[in-house]
mmCIF file of C-alpha atoms and ligand atoms in Angstrom:
data_model
loop_
_atom_site.group_PDB
_atom_site.id
_atom_site.type_symbol
_atom_site.label_atom_id
_atom_site.label_comp_id
_atom_site.label_asym_id
_atom_site.label_seq_id
_atom_site.Cartn_x
_atom_site.Cartn_y
_atom_site.Cartn_z
ATOM 1 C CA MET A 1 0.000 0.000 0.000
ATOM 2 C CA MET A 2 1.294 3.445 -0.906
ATOM 3 C CA VAL A 3 1.017 6.291 1.613
ATOM 4 C CA VAL A 4 1.626 10.048 1.403
ATOM 5 C CA THR A 5 3.939 11.714 3.902
ATOM 6 C CA THR A 6 6.419 14.595 4.263
ATOM 7 C CA SER A 7 10.107 15.125 5.003
ATOM 8 C CA ARG A 8 11.149 14.664 8.659
ATOM 9 C CA HIS A 9 10.606 18.282 9.694
ATOM 10 C CA PRO A 10 7.841 19.582 7.442
ATOM 11 C CA THR A 11 6.605 23.158 7.290
ATOM 12 C CA ALA A 12 2.861 23.679 7.736
ATOM 13 C CA GLN A 13 2.693 24.279 3.974
ATOM 14 C CA GLU A 14 4.348 20.925 3.137
ATOM 15 C CA GLU A 15 2.025 19.117 5.504
ATOM 16 C CA ALA A 16 -1.037 20.780 3.959
ATOM 17 C CA HIS A 17 0.269 19.912 0.470
ATOM 18 C CA ALA A 18 0.801 16.258 1.491
ATOM 19 C CA ARG A 19 -2.695 16.051 2.984
ATOM 20 C CA ALA A 20 -4.244 17.576 -0.158
ATOM 21 C CA LEU A 21 -2.337 15.147 -2.412
ATOM 22 C CA ALA A 22 -3.395 12.184 -0.274
ATOM 23 C CA GLU A 23 -7.012 13.276 -0.612
ATOM 24 C CA GLU A 24 -6.671 13.812 -4.389
ATOM 25 C CA LEU A 25 -4.985 10.422 -4.915
ATOM 26 C CA GLY A 26 -7.249 8.522 -2.512
ATOM 27 C CA LEU A 27 -4.210 7.409 -0.472
ATOM 28 C CA PRO A 28 -3.721 7.525 3.306
ATOM 29 C CA TYR A 29 -1.782 10.475 4.730
ATOM 30 C CA VAL A 30 0.685 9.361 7.412
ATOM 31 C CA ALA A 31 2.451 11.900 9.649
ATOM 32 C CA ARG A 32 6.215 11.395 9.377
ATOM 33 C CA ARG A 33 7.877 10.038 12.506
ATOM 34 C CA GLY A 34 11.455 8.955 11.822
ATOM 35 C CA SER A 35 12.446 6.759 8.883
ATOM 36 C CA LEU A 36 10.265 5.865 5.882
ATOM 37 C CA ALA A 37 10.738 2.171 6.675
ATOM 38 C CA GLY A 38 8.982 2.877 9.971
ATOM 39 C CA LEU A 39 5.799 3.824 8.091
ATOM 40 C CA GLY A 40 5.202 0.163 7.234
ATOM 41 C CA ALA A 41 4.141 0.956 3.634
ATOM 42 C CA THR A 42 5.336 -0.691 0.399
ATOM 43 C CA ALA A 43 5.804 2.753 -1.218
ATOM 44 C CA ALA A 44 5.561 6.384 -0.129
ATOM 45 C CA LEU A 45 4.954 9.664 -1.928
ATOM 46 C CA VAL A 46 7.118 12.092 0.043
ATOM 47 C CA VAL A 47 6.393 15.829 -0.141
ATOM 48 C CA THR A 48 9.457 17.977 0.514
ATOM 49 C CA ARG A 49 10.147 21.685 0.033
ATOM 50 C CA GLU A 50 12.010 21.029 -3.241
ATOM 51 C CA ARG A 51 10.104 18.221 -4.923
ATOM 52 C CA LEU A 52 7.771 15.241 -4.808
ATOM 53 C CA VAL A 53 9.525 11.864 -4.581
ATOM 54 C CA VAL A 54 8.011 8.399 -4.755
ATOM 55 C CA HIS A 55 10.079 5.946 -2.708
ATOM 56 C CA THR A 56 9.641 2.329 -3.855
ATOM 57 C CA ALA A 57 11.520 -0.888 -3.127
ATOM 58 C CA ALA A 58 13.049 -0.511 -6.631
ATOM 59 C CA GLY A 59 14.283 3.066 -6.046
ATOM 60 C CA GLU A 60 13.092 6.677 -6.184
ATOM 61 C CA ILE A 61 10.917 8.415 -8.772
ATOM 62 C CA PHE A 62 11.071 12.187 -9.145
ATOM 63 C CA PHE A 63 10.669 14.635 -11.993
ATOM 64 C CA HIS A 64 13.604 15.804 -14.150
ATOM 65 C CA PRO A 65 13.549 17.008 -17.757
ATOM 66 C CA GLY A 66 15.852 14.157 -18.827
ATOM 67 C CA MET A 67 16.668 14.116 -22.537
ATOM 68 C CA ALA A 68 14.424 17.144 -23.186
ATOM 69 C CA ARG A 69 17.326 19.425 -22.213
ATOM 70 C CA PRO A 70 19.916 18.179 -24.776
ATOM 71 C CA ARG A 71 17.197 17.750 -27.428
ATOM 72 C CA VAL A 72 16.021 21.358 -27.060
ATOM 73 C CA ARG A 73 19.662 22.529 -27.236
ATOM 74 C CA GLU A 74 20.106 20.620 -30.501
ATOM 75 C CA LEU A 75 16.897 22.139 -31.905
ATOM 76 C CA GLU A 76 18.210 25.608 -30.950
ATOM 77 C CA ARG A 77 21.322 24.847 -33.006
ATOM 78 C CA GLY A 78 19.086 24.027 -35.971
ATOM 79 C CA LYS A 79 19.653 20.259 -35.697
ATOM 80 C CA PRO A 80 16.737 17.909 -36.479
ATOM 81 C CA ASP A 81 14.875 15.841 -33.873
ATOM 82 C CA VAL A 82 13.514 12.541 -35.162
ATOM 83 C CA MET A 83 10.306 12.701 -33.071
ATOM 84 C CA VAL A 84 9.597 16.262 -34.254
ATOM 85 C CA GLU A 85 10.159 15.147 -37.862
ATOM 86 C CA ALA A 86 7.960 12.060 -37.454
ATOM 87 C CA MET A 87 5.199 14.306 -36.072
ATOM 88 C CA GLY A 88 5.778 16.906 -38.817
ATOM 89 C CA LEU A 89 5.477 19.356 -35.914
ATOM 90 C CA ARG A 90 5.115 23.087 -36.544
ATOM 91 C CA PRO A 91 4.607 26.156 -34.342
ATOM 92 C CA GLY A 92 0.934 26.514 -33.396
ATOM 93 C CA ASP A 93 0.182 22.769 -33.579
ATOM 94 C CA SER A 94 -1.787 20.907 -30.928
ATOM 95 C CA VAL A 95 -0.420 17.588 -29.617
ATOM 96 C CA LEU A 96 -2.122 14.943 -27.491
ATOM 97 C CA ASP A 97 0.638 12.924 -25.780
ATOM 98 C CA CYS A 98 -1.231 9.768 -24.752
ATOM 99 C CA THR A 99 1.639 8.368 -22.645
ATOM 100 C CA LEU A 100 3.133 11.306 -20.720
ATOM 101 C CA GLY A 101 5.564 9.390 -18.486
ATOM 102 C CA LEU A 102 8.267 11.790 -17.257
ATOM 103 C CA GLY A 103 7.205 14.284 -19.918
ATOM 104 C CA SER A 104 10.465 14.574 -21.912
ATOM 105 C CA ASP A 105 8.796 14.097 -25.291
ATOM 106 C CA ALA A 106 5.942 16.428 -24.300
ATOM 107 C CA ILE A 107 8.453 19.140 -23.293
ATOM 108 C CA VAL A 108 10.195 18.928 -26.683
ATOM 109 C CA ALA A 109 6.794 19.071 -28.423
ATOM 110 C CA ALA A 110 5.694 22.065 -26.289
ATOM 111 C CA TYR A 111 8.966 23.841 -27.116
ATOM 112 C CA VAL A 112 8.388 23.371 -30.876
ATOM 113 C CA VAL A 113 4.667 24.270 -30.968
ATOM 114 C CA GLY A 114 5.368 27.407 -28.897
ATOM 115 C CA GLU A 115 2.935 29.740 -27.191
ATOM 116 C CA GLN A 116 0.329 29.476 -29.933
ATOM 117 C CA GLY A 117 0.347 25.673 -29.733
ATOM 118 C CA ARG A 118 -1.014 23.272 -27.135
ATOM 119 C CA VAL A 119 0.271 20.045 -25.544
ATOM 120 C CA VAL A 120 -1.948 17.854 -23.381
ATOM 121 C CA GLY A 121 -0.267 14.885 -21.655
ATOM 122 C CA LEU A 122 -2.223 11.854 -20.427
ATOM 123 C CA GLU A 123 -0.870 9.563 -17.705
ATOM 124 C CA ALA A 124 -2.814 6.505 -16.508
ATOM 125 C CA VAL A 125 -1.062 6.173 -13.125
ATOM 126 C CA ALA A 126 -2.335 8.844 -10.718
ATOM 127 C CA VAL A 127 0.781 9.161 -8.558
ATOM 128 C CA LEU A 128 3.043 9.457 -11.631
ATOM 129 C CA ALA A 129 0.732 12.135 -13.079
ATOM 130 C CA ALA A 130 0.931 14.029 -9.756
ATOM 131 C CA VAL A 131 4.762 13.894 -9.625
ATOM 132 C CA VAL A 132 5.129 15.063 -13.232
ATOM 133 C CA ARG A 133 2.399 17.727 -12.950
ATOM 134 C CA TRP A 134 4.251 19.206 -9.968
ATOM 135 C CA GLY A 135 7.653 18.978 -11.688
ATOM 136 C CA LEU A 136 6.471 20.589 -14.925
ATOM 137 C CA LYS A 137 5.013 23.454 -12.893
ATOM 138 C CA HIS A 138 7.844 24.022 -10.395
ATOM 139 C CA TYR A 139 11.153 22.559 -11.616
ATOM 140 C CA ASP A 140 13.564 25.220 -12.843
ATOM 141 C CA PRO A 141 15.659 23.832 -15.707
ATOM 142 C CA GLY A 142 17.736 27.043 -15.914
ATOM 143 C CA HIS A 143 16.690 27.666 -19.529
ATOM 144 C CA ASP A 144 13.885 30.068 -20.460
ATOM 145 C CA GLY A 145 12.573 28.191 -23.507
ATOM 146 C CA LEU A 146 12.557 24.870 -21.673
ATOM 147 C CA ARG A 147 10.893 26.376 -18.563
ATOM 148 C CA GLU A 148 8.140 28.028 -20.611
ATOM 149 C CA ALA A 149 7.550 24.799 -22.569
ATOM 150 C CA MET A 150 7.261 22.835 -19.303
ATOM 151 C CA ARG A 151 4.785 25.303 -17.787
ATOM 152 C CA ARG A 152 2.519 25.151 -20.859
ATOM 153 C CA ILE A 153 1.915 21.366 -20.743
ATOM 154 C CA GLU A 154 -1.523 20.367 -19.448
ATOM 155 C CA VAL A 155 -1.280 17.138 -17.421
ATOM 156 C CA VAL A 156 -4.356 14.923 -17.205
ATOM 157 C CA HIS A 157 -4.631 11.729 -15.167
ATOM 158 C CA ALA A 158 -6.536 9.475 -17.562
ATOM 159 C CA ASP A 159 -6.340 6.252 -19.506
ATOM 160 C CA HIS A 160 -5.893 7.288 -23.117
ATOM 161 C CA ASN A 161 -8.580 4.843 -24.307
ATOM 162 C CA ASP A 162 -11.237 6.584 -22.181
ATOM 163 C CA TYR A 163 -9.935 10.058 -23.017
ATOM 164 C CA LEU A 164 -9.796 9.466 -26.786
ATOM 165 C CA ALA A 165 -13.309 7.987 -26.814
ATOM 166 C CA ALA A 166 -14.714 11.159 -25.190
ATOM 167 C CA LEU A 167 -13.055 13.646 -27.604
ATOM 168 C CA PRO A 168 -14.784 15.070 -30.685
ATOM 169 C CA PRO A 169 -13.241 14.024 -34.038
ATOM 170 C CA GLY A 170 -10.236 16.080 -35.204
ATOM 171 C CA SER A 171 -9.493 17.566 -31.760
ATOM 172 C CA PHE A 172 -5.659 17.552 -32.068
ATOM 173 C CA ASP A 173 -3.215 17.892 -34.972
ATOM 174 C CA ILE A 174 -1.022 15.066 -33.656
ATOM 175 C CA VAL A 175 -1.833 12.115 -31.392
ATOM 176 C CA TYR A 176 1.309 10.513 -29.948
ATOM 177 C CA PHE A 177 2.065 7.250 -28.113
ATOM 178 C CA ASP A 178 5.254 6.110 -26.396
ATOM 179 C CA PRO A 179 4.063 2.974 -24.566
ATOM 180 C CA MET A 180 6.249 0.957 -22.207
ATOM 181 C CA PHE A 181 8.356 -1.190 -24.540
ATOM 182 C CA ARG A 182 7.873 -4.922 -24.233
ATOM 183 C CA GLU A 183 11.669 -5.204 -24.152
ATOM 184 C CA PRO A 184 13.307 -2.111 -22.636
ATOM 185 C CA VAL A 185 16.141 -0.695 -24.779
ATOM 186 C CA MET A 186 18.390 -0.307 -21.750
ATOM 187 C CA GLU A 187 17.562 -1.643 -18.320
ATOM 188 C CA SER A 188 18.765 1.564 -16.654
ATOM 189 C CA ALA A 189 18.633 1.556 -12.857
ATOM 190 C CA HIS A 190 17.026 4.986 -13.080
ATOM 191 C CA MET A 191 13.986 3.681 -15.029
ATOM 192 C CA ARG A 192 13.466 0.571 -12.903
ATOM 193 C CA PRO A 193 11.151 2.140 -10.289
ATOM 194 C CA TRP A 194 9.159 3.795 -13.084
ATOM 195 C CA ARG A 195 8.714 0.438 -14.813
ATOM 196 C CA VAL A 196 7.340 -1.005 -11.559
ATOM 197 C CA LEU A 197 4.581 1.611 -11.216
ATOM 198 C CA ALA A 198 3.840 2.392 -14.885
ATOM 199 C CA CYS A 199 0.871 1.117 -16.883
ATOM 200 C CA HIS A 200 2.076 -1.637 -19.237
ATOM 201 C CA ARG A 201 -1.091 -2.173 -21.265
ATOM 202 C CA PRO A 202 -0.018 -2.715 -24.896
ATOM 203 C CA LEU A 203 -1.401 -0.568 -27.705
ATOM 204 C CA THR A 204 -4.110 -2.192 -29.785
ATOM 205 C CA ARG A 205 -5.494 -1.557 -33.254
ATOM 206 C CA ALA A 206 -8.664 -0.250 -31.545
ATOM 207 C CA THR A 207 -6.605 2.431 -29.745
ATOM 208 C CA ILE A 208 -4.918 3.437 -33.013
ATOM 209 C CA ALA A 209 -8.352 3.676 -34.681
ATOM 210 C CA ALA A 210 -9.570 5.892 -31.815
ATOM 211 C CA ALA A 211 -6.453 8.064 -32.182
ATOM 212 C CA ARG A 212 -6.972 8.325 -35.935
ATOM 213 C CA ARG A 213 -10.472 9.727 -35.339
ATOM 214 C CA VAL A 214 -9.085 12.378 -32.969
ATOM 215 C CA ALA A 215 -6.013 13.336 -35.063
ATOM 216 C CA ARG A 216 -6.271 15.973 -37.791
ATOM 217 C CA ARG A 217 -2.855 15.158 -39.329
ATOM 218 C CA ARG A 218 -0.906 12.268 -37.822
ATOM 219 C CA VAL A 219 -0.848 9.448 -35.303
ATOM 220 C CA VAL A 220 2.727 8.674 -34.214
ATOM 221 C CA VAL A 221 3.938 5.680 -32.185
ATOM 222 C CA LYS A 222 7.445 5.347 -30.700
ATOM 223 C CA GLU A 223 8.875 1.838 -30.384
ATOM 224 C CA ARG A 224 12.076 -0.129 -30.707
ATOM 225 C CA SER A 225 13.151 0.012 -34.361
ATOM 226 C CA ASP A 226 13.107 -3.809 -34.573
ATOM 227 C CA SER A 227 9.688 -4.100 -32.913
ATOM 228 C CA PRO A 228 6.888 -6.178 -34.486
ATOM 229 C CA VAL A 229 4.441 -3.636 -32.977
ATOM 230 C CA PHE A 230 4.549 -1.324 -36.030
ATOM 231 C CA ALA A 231 3.331 -4.109 -38.343
ATOM 232 C CA GLU A 232 0.836 -5.388 -35.746
ATOM 233 C CA LEU A 233 -0.723 -1.916 -35.486
ATOM 234 C CA GLY A 234 -0.783 -1.373 -39.260
ATOM 235 C CA LEU A 235 1.816 1.432 -39.158
ATOM 236 C CA THR A 236 3.626 0.889 -42.433
ATOM 237 C CA ARG A 237 5.592 4.178 -42.536
ATOM 238 C CA VAL A 238 8.473 4.091 -40.055
ATOM 239 C CA VAL A 239 10.691 7.150 -39.477
ATOM 240 C CA GLY A 240 14.186 6.881 -37.962
ATOM 241 C CA GLY A 241 15.735 3.740 -36.572
ATOM 242 C CA ARG A 242 18.626 3.465 -39.033
ATOM 243 C CA LYS A 243 21.225 4.788 -36.605
ATOM 244 C CA SER A 244 19.108 4.422 -33.465
ATOM 245 C CA ARG A 245 17.342 1.615 -31.657
ATOM 246 C CA ILE A 246 14.237 3.814 -31.519
ATOM 247 C CA ALA A 247 11.874 4.512 -34.406
ATOM 248 C CA TYR A 248 8.487 6.169 -34.968
ATOM 249 C CA GLY A 249 5.562 4.531 -36.765
ATOM 250 C CA VAL A 250 3.503 7.181 -38.565
ATOM 251 C CA LEU A 251 -0.102 7.069 -39.702
ATOM 252 C CA ASP A 252 -0.996 9.962 -42.015
ATOM 253 C CA VAL A 253 -4.627 10.857 -41.544
ATOM 254 C CA ALA A 254 -6.519 11.385 -44.811
ATOM 255 C CA GLY A 255 -6.374 14.932 -46.144
ATOM 256 C CA MET A 256 -3.038 15.661 -44.494
ATOM 257 C CA GLU A 257 -1.285 16.302 -47.804
ATOM 258 C CA ALA A 258 -3.913 18.920 -48.639
ATOM 259 C CA GLN A 259 -3.224 20.745 -45.351
ATOM 260 C CA ALA A 260 0.605 20.516 -45.443
HETATM 261 C C1 LIG B 1 7.545 4.973 -21.829
HETATM 262 S S1 LIG B 1 6.644 6.014 -20.782
HETATM 263 C C2 LIG B 1 6.541 7.515 -21.697
HETATM 264 C C3 LIG B 1 7.795 8.334 -21.638
HETATM 265 C C4 LIG B 1 7.586 9.718 -22.186
HETATM 266 N N1 LIG B 1 7.351 9.706 -23.605
HETATM 267 C C5 LIG B 1 8.768 10.611 -21.851
HETATM 268 O O1 LIG B 1 9.335 11.246 -22.765
HETATM 269 O O2 LIG B 1 9.111 10.706 -20.660
HETATM 270 C C6 LIG B 1 4.985 5.449 -20.918
HETATM 271 C C7 LIG B 1 4.048 6.089 -19.915
HETATM 272 O O3 LIG B 1 2.710 5.968 -20.398
HETATM 273 C C8 LIG B 1 1.866 5.569 -19.357
HETATM 274 N N2 LIG B 1 0.734 4.818 -19.965
HETATM 275 C C9 LIG B 1 0.751 3.550 -20.424
HETATM 276 N N3 LIG B 1 -0.463 3.187 -20.876
HETATM 277 C C10 LIG B 1 -1.271 4.277 -20.720
HETATM 278 C C11 LIG B 1 -2.651 4.526 -20.993
HETATM 279 N N4 LIG B 1 -3.454 3.565 -21.479
HETATM 280 N N5 LIG B 1 -3.155 5.766 -20.739
HETATM 281 C C12 LIG B 1 -2.348 6.737 -20.215
HETATM 282 N N6 LIG B 1 -1.030 6.534 -19.898
HETATM 283 C C13 LIG B 1 -0.498 5.321 -20.151
HETATM 284 C C14 LIG B 1 2.733 4.707 -18.459
HETATM 285 O O4 LIG B 1 2.216 4.627 -17.133
HETATM 286 C C15 LIG B 1 4.083 5.431 -18.551
HETATM 287 O O5 LIG B 1 4.220 6.392 -17.552
#
């Protein structure tokens, strides 16, 4: 059972924040007395002055912009980004990121679409959505463009199947998926706790059909370049993957050529 608590010597504000999060997430709030192990929980969302951290048996989960930082720097230097190319992303576009995770891809997308664009990120696991929502709002990456991109992302705790079904047709220019890979590219120690808590439901053709209804221009799926998933989902156009172990399956929605 996961609980919500604070650092050892919380301010009144931290305690109120922890109580509010516990209420929002439907988890018990436990006042911190001594070590986390003493709380007798399998995992704990810990509210501190600086950040939210999920402590699990597999390690800690907290927000950081990850690869978004070097990717935005490369874009600033005029270098291409394979995800941005696969999306055909332009300033002013709207993007529905159906698998927000730590938000790195969403940050890069928000940077490219700019102030006139919109990025909504969906995350199925409530505690992960809460950690990333807080990080996107408060973390200072020390870079104006990155900070503004982070602040613009709208985080929604939802399963993308439910969310897509409730949207009117043509609601977003791009609908994007980066599901948990069946075989992780690298079993990095850093990602291990995330893999434990994340939603592992595989994408289905029904989800891609729902995304196609909602997308005005493209549906894009990130996967391992050697993955059978692209063929299984009917994504015949694959971008990238020659020099990288990652590739993007692209579904052009009818009429896209006319709009491009
Ligand atoms: C590989 S991570 C995404 C990483 C992200 N693209 C990034 O740049 O940080 C996949 C995330 O999608 C979430 N997820 C998986 N299935 C989902 C679903 N049906 N609805 C919403 N989120 C889902 C998982 O919980 C996980 O956090």
